[in-house]
XYZ file of C-alpha atoms in Angstrom:
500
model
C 75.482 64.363 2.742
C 74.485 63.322 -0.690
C 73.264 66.061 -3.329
C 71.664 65.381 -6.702
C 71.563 67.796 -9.429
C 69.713 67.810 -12.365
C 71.013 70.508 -14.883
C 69.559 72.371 -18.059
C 67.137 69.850 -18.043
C 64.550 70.138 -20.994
C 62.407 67.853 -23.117
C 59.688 68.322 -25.785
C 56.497 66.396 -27.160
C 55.042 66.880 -30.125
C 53.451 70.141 -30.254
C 54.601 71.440 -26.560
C 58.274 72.498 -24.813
C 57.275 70.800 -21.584
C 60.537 71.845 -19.704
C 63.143 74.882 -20.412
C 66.563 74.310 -19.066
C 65.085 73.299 -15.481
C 67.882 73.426 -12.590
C 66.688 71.361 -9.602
C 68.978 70.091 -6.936
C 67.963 68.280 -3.643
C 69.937 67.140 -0.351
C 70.079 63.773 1.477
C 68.203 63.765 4.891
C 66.230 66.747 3.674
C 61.830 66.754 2.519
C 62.280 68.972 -0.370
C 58.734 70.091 -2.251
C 57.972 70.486 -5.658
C 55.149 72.652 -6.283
C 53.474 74.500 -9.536
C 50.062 74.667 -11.447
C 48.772 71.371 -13.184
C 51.230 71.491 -16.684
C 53.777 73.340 -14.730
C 56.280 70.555 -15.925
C 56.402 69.152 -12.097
C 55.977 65.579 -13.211
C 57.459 65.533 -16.404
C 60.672 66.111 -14.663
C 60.168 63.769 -11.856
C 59.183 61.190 -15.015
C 62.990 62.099 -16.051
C 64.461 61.801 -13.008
C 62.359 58.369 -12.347
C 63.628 57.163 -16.012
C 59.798 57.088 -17.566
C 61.368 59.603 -19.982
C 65.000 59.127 -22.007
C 64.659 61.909 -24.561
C 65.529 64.813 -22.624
C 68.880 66.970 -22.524
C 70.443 68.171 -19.614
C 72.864 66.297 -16.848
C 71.539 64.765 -14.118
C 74.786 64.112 -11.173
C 74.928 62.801 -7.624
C 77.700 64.218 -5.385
C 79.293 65.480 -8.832
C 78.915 62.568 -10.671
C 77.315 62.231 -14.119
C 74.352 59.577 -13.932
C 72.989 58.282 -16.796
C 69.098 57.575 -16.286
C 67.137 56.363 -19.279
C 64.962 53.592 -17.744
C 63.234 52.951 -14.392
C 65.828 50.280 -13.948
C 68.768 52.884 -14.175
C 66.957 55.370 -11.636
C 66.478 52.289 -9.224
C 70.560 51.324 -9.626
C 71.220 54.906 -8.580
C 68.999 54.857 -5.372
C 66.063 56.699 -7.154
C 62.281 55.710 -6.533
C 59.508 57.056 -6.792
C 55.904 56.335 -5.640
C 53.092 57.455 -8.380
C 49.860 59.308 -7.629
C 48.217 56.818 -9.740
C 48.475 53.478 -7.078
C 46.393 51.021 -9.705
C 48.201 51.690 -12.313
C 51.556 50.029 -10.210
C 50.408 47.610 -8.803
C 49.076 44.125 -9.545
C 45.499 43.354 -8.010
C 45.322 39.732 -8.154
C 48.755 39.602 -6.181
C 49.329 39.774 -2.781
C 50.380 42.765 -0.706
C 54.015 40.937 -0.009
C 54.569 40.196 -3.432
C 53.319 43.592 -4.606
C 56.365 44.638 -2.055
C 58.908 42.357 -3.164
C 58.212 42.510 -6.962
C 61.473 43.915 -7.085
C 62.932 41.163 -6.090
C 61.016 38.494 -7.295
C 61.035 40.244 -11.672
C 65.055 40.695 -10.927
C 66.060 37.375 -12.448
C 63.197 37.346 -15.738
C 63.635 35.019 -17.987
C 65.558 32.428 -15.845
C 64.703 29.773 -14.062
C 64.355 30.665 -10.443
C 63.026 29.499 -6.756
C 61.042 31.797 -4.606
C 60.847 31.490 -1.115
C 57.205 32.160 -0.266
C 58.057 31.794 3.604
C 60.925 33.981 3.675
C 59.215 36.720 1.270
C 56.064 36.872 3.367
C 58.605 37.293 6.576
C 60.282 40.111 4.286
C 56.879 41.549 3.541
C 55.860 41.266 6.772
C 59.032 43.071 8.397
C 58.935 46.163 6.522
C 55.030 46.182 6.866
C 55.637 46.166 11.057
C 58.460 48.808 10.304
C 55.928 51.086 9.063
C 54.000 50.213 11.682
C 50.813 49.647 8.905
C 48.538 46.877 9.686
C 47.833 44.947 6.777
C 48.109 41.191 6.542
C 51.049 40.354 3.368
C 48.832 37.798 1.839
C 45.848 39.580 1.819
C 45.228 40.217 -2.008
C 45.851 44.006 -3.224
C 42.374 43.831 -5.107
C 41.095 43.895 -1.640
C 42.448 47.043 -0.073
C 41.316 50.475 0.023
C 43.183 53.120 -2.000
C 44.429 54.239 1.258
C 45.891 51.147 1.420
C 47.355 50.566 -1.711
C 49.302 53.833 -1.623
C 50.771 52.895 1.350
C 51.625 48.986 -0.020
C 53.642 51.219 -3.016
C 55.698 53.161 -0.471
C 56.530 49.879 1.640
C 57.571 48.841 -2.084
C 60.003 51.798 -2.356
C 61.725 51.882 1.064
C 62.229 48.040 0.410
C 65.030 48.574 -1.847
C 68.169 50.768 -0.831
C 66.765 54.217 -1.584
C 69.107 57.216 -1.194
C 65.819 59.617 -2.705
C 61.889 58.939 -2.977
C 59.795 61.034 -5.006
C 56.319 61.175 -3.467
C 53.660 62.005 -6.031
C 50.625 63.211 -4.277
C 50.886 61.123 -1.663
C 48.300 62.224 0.755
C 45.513 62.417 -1.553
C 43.590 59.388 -0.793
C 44.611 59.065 2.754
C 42.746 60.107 5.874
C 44.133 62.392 8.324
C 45.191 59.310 10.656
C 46.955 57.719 7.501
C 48.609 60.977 6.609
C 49.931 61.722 10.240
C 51.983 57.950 9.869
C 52.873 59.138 6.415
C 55.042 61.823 8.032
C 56.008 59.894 10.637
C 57.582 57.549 7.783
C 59.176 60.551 6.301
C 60.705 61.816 9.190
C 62.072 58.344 9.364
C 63.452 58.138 6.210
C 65.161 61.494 6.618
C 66.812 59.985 9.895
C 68.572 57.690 7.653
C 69.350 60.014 5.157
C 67.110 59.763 2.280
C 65.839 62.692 0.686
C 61.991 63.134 0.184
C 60.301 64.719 -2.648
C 57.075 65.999 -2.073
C 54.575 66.653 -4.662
C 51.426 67.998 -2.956
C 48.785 70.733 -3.951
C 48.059 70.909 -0.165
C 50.170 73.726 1.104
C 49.622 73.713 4.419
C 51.226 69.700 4.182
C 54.065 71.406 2.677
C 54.579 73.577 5.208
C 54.368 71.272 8.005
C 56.813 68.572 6.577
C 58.984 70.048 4.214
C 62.444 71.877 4.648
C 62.591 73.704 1.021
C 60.489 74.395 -1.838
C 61.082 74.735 -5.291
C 58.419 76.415 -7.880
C 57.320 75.451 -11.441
C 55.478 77.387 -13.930
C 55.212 76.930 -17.464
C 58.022 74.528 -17.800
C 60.023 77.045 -15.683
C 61.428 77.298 -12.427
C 60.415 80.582 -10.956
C 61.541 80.057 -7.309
C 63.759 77.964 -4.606
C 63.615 78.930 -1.625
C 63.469 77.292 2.413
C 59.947 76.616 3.752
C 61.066 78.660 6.925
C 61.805 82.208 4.517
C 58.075 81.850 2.638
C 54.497 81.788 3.488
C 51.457 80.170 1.769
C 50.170 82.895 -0.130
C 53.147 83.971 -1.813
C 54.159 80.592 -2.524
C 50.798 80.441 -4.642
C 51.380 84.071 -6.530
C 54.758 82.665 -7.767
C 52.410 79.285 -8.530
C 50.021 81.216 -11.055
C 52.623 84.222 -11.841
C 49.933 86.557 -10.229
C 48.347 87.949 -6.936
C 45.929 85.214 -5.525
C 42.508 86.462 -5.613
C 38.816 84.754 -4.145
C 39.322 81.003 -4.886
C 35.489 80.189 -4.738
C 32.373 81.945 -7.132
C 29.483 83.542 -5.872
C 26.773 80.676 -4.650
C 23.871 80.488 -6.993
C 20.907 82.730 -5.826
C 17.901 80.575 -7.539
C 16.911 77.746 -5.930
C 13.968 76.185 -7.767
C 11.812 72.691 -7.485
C 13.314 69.395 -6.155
C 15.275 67.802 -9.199
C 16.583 64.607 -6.910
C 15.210 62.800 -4.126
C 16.601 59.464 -2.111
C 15.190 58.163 0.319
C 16.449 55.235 2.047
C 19.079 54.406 -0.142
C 20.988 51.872 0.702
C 23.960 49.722 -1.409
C 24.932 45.879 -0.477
C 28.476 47.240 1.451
C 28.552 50.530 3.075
C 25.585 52.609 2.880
C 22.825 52.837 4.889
C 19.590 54.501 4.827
C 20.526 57.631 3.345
C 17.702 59.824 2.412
C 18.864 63.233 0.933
C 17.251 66.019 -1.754
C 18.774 68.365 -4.323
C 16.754 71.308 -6.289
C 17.403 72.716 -9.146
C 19.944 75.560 -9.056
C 21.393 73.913 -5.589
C 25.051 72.750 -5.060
C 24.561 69.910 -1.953
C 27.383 69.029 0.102
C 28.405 65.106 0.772
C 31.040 65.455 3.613
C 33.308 62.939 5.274
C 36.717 61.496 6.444
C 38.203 58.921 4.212
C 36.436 55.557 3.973
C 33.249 57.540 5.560
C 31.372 56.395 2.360
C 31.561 59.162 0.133
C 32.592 57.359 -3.174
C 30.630 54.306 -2.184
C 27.610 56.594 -2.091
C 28.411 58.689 -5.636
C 28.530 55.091 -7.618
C 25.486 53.692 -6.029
C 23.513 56.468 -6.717
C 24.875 56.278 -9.990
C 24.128 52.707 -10.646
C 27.967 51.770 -10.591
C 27.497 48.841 -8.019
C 24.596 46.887 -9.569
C 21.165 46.894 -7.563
C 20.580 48.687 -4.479
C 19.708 46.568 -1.515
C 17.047 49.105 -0.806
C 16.109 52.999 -1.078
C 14.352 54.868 -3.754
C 15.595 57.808 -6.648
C 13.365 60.260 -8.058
C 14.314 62.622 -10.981
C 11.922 65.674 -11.294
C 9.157 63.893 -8.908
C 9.471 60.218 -11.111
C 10.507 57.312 -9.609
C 13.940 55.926 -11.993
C 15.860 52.711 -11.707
C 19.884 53.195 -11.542
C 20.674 49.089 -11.895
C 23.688 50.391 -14.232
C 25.584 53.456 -15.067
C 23.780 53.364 -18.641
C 20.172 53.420 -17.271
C 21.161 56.500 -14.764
C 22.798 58.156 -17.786
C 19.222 57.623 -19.196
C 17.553 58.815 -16.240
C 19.553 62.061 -16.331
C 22.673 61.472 -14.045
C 26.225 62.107 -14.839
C 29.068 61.035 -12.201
C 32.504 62.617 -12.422
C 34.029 60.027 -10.125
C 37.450 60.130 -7.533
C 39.795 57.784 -10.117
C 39.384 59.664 -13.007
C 42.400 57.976 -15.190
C 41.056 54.754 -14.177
C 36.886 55.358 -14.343
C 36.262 59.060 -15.596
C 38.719 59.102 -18.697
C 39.941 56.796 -21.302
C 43.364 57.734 -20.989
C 44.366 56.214 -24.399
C 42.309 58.055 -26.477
C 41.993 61.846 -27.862
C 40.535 64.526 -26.207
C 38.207 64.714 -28.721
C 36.855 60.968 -28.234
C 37.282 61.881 -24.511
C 34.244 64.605 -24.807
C 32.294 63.064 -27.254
C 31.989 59.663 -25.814
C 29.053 60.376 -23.611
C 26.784 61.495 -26.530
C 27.838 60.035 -29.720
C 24.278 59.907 -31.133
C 24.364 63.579 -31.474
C 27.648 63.541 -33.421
C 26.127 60.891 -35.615
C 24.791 60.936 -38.901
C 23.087 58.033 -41.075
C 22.994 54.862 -40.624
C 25.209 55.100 -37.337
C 28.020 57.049 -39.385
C 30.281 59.654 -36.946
C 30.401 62.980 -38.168
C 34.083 63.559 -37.965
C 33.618 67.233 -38.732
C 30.382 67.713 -36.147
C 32.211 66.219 -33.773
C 35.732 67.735 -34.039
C 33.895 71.330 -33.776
C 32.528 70.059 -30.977
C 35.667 69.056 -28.750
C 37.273 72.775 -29.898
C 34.367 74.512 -28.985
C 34.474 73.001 -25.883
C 37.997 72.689 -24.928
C 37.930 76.510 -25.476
C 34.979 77.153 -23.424
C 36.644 74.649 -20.873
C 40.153 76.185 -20.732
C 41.705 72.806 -21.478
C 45.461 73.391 -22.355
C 46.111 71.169 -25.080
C 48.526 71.136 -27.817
C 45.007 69.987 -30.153
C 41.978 68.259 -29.642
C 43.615 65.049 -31.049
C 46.457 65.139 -27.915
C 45.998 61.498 -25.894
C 44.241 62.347 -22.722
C 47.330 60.577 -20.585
C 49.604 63.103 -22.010
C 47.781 66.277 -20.153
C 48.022 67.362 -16.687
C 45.981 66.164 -13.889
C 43.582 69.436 -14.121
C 43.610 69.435 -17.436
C 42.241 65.609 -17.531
C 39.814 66.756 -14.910
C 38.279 69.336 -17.206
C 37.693 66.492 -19.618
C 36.474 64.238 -17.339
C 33.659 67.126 -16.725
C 33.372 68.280 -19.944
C 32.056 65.296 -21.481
C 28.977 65.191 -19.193
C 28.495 69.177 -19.996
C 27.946 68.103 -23.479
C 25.746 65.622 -22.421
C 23.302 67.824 -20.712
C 22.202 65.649 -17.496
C 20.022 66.912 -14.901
C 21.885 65.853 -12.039
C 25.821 66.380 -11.701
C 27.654 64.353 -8.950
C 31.044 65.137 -8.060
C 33.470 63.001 -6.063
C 36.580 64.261 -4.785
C 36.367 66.660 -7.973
C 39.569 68.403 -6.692
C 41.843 66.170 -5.632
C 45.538 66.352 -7.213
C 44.771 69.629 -8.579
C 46.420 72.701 -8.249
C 44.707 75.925 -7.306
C 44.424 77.337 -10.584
C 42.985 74.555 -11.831
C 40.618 74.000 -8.765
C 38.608 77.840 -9.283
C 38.419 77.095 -12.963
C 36.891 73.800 -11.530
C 34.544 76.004 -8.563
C 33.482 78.093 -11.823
C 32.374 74.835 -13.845
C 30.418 74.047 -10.830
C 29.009 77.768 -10.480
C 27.861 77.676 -14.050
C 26.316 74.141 -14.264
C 24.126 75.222 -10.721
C 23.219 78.675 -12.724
C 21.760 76.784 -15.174
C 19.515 75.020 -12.836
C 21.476 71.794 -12.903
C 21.330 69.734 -9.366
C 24.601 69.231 -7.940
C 25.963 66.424 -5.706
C 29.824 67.582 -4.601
C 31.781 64.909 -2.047
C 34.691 66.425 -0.733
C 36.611 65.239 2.817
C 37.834 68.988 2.105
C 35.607 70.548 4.401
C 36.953 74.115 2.993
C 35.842 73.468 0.002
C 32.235 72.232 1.444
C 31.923 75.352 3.397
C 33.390 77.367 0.069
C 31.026 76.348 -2.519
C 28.030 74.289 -1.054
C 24.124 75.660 0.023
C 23.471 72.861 2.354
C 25.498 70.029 3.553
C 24.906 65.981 4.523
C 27.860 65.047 7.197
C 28.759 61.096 6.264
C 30.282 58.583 9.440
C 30.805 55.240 8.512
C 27.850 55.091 5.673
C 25.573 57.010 7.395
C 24.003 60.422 7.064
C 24.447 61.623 10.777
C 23.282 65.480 10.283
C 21.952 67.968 7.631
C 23.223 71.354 7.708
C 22.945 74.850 5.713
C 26.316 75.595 5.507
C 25.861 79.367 5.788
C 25.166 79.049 8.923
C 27.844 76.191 9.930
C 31.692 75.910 10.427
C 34.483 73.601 9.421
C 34.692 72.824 13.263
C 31.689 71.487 13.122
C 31.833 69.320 9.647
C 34.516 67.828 11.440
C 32.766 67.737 14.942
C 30.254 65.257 12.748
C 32.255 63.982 10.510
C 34.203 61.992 13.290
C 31.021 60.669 14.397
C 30.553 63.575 17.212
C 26.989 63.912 18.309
């Protein structure tokens, strides 16, 4: 058995102790799960133990001995991988999926001269992909697969190389319930041969099917170890927010008033077909589905995000609107908080300040085009306040907060906005459950103040938690309306598996 310790571990950024003499230790052959509330310091130390951060104190050992880890490279050399929530930003899209695997292998030898054996990398490629029993062709270009896909292409990447322990980031989050079944089955293989699995996840009830012990962050902190066998959900999320759990979702909005949205017929040049739908003011609507039922592809034609629809029709408060381009539905009075938020929702580079302000920079402006620094900075406080964003100012880069806490921007900037129809996709996903009622609340508010709302969630407990009425999705279609207080989650799924 091989054990790894990380000891005293600690690290700060400007403004912010992110960790606080953090003990973690995990065991070959063992799925051990890493849990806390979005800035819990979860990631940060998985960044350490990954080598994406060298500044830290503390000792890091395996079986005793001192490792020194300041660069991906190092953690790789010791046996350490780990696969990031975040596929596009690891992998390259105009390569193929084998060398995506084998980049490894093929980036070992930079800067000299080398030969690569296309044949025998494919067969590589090809091998591991057959291993993991996945079905995707090697030379099939990366650009081309779904996100499902992709996250499983970085995973084939890790177990490529001799890995004694894989961090796993969120794994599940974009993958269907099929796709996460042969996820487990690939970490129950991996434990066979002795690697040890660590499992980020905000979806307990994963946790508790796949993983052996649990360890719990907060605030930099860890608050609890303990085996999965000696806990149960609920108190696993009390030690999670450092209090008693109380009703995740608000009260529904009472008023319903006119029809703000209507589609009918709307249909994009891929996956959507026919979908005619309406949302009044006041109302929170329900998109459900399974993964790749055409949720997302939905959300961004709606929103103009794929160019022309191939047919179909969008009112906005009875008057007919064209949404050719994100721009002109910004116009028309739509604002999309969309499933990738670091890669479409956020600009991760930049402040949080330029984050919420970006939508509506003609407000913050003065003559002649001018910004008004001081309007504008007011602004973003007022609003990361009102928000709950935990930030060490309003000048922090966006990359550097947690994944609810980039989510709240990604929201906030259409709240200053003021658009008449929200849409939500995924709005929840990789967020913890703190985070996630603040989110519910947003969504409470923005309804109460007779805002439409669009919210597409393959969580069918959070469709039944916060929706009024509900349009099942199979395979791009709109198979059945229904008011969800008077509907089940057995029967989302019943439809959302194409039951009839």
């Amino acid at each position: 058995m091989t054990t790894l310790e990380m000891k005293n571990i600690s690290i700060e950024f400007p403004g912010v102790k992110a960790l606080n003499e953090v003990d973690f230790t995990v065991e070959s052959g063992k799925t051990h799960a890493l849990i806390g509330a979005n800035g819990a310091g979860k990631s940060t130390l998985m960044k350490i133990l990954s080598g994406a951060y060298d500044h830290y104190t503390g000792k890091i050992s395996m079986n005793g001995e001192t490792l020194s880890i300041t660069s991906p490279k190092s953690a790789m050399d010791a046996g350490i991988q780990i696969v990031y929530q975040e596929v596009d930003t690891a992998l390259i899209p105009s390569l193929t999926v084998a060398e995506n695997i084998m980049l490894m292998d093929t980036v070992h030898n930079m800067g000299k001269k080398q030969w690569i054996n296309w044949k025998s990398l494919n067969t590589k490629a090809a091998a591991i992909l057959a291993d993991m029993n996945l079905n995707l062709h090697p030379k099939k270009l990366v650009s081309e697969l779904t996100l499902a896909e992709k996250q499983m292409v970085l995973i084939a990447r890790a177990v490529s190389k001799e890995c004694k322990f894989l961090i796993l980031d969120e794994p599940t989050a974009p993958l269907s319930h099929t796709e996460t079944n042969e996820l487990f089955r690939i970490v129950e293989e991996l434990k066979n041969r002795s690697v040890g699995v660590i499992f980020i996840s905000h979806r307990l009830p994963e946790i508790f099917e796949i993983c052996d012990e649990i360890t719990i962050m907060r605030s930099g902190e860890v608050v609890e170890r303990q085996k999965i066998a000696d806990t149960t959900q609920t108190k696993v999320v009390e030690h999670m927010l450092g209090q008693k759990l109380g009703e995740q979702f608000p009260e529904r909005p009472m008023t319903i008033g006119h029809t703000v949205l209507e589609v009918k017929g709307l249909t994009d040049r891929d996956k959507i077909k026919d979908f005619t739908m309406e949302v009044k003011a006041g109302e929170i609507v329900g998109i459900a589905g399974l993964v790749g039922a055409g949720k997302t592809e939905f959300c961004k034609a709606l929103f103009g995000a794929e160019g022309k629809l191939a047919a179909g029709k969008v009112k906005v408060n009875g008057k007919v609107v064209s949404v050719r381009n994100p721009h002109q539905a910004v116009k028309n009075g739509l604002a999309l908080v969309p499933e990738e938020r670091r890669k479409e929702g956020i600009l991760v580079q930049e402040s949080v300040e330029s984050n919420l302000t970006a939508v509506n920079l003609g407000h913050f402006s003065k003559r002649f085009s001018f910004l008004d620094r001081k309007k504008e900075k007011a602004a973003a406080r007022e609003w990361i306040a009102n928000l709950g964003i935990k930030t060490p100012s309003e000048e922090t880069k966006v990359q550097n907060l947690s994944g609810g806490n980039q989510q709240k921007v990604a929201i906030g900037k259409w709240l200053i906005a003021e658009a008449d129809v929200y849409i939500f996709d995924e709005p929840t996903k990789g967020v913890d459950v703190g985070a996630k009622k603040d989110i519910f609340n947003l969504i409470a508010e923005l309804a109460n103040r007779g805002k439409a709302i669009i919210y597409a969630s393959s969580e069918l407990s959070e469709i039944m938690g916060i929706t009024h009425r509900v349009y099942v999705l199979y395979d791009g279609k709109s198979v059945k309306e229904l008011e969800t207080n008077t509907t089940n989650e057995e029967e989302l799924l019943f439809y959302s598996t194409g039951g009839r």
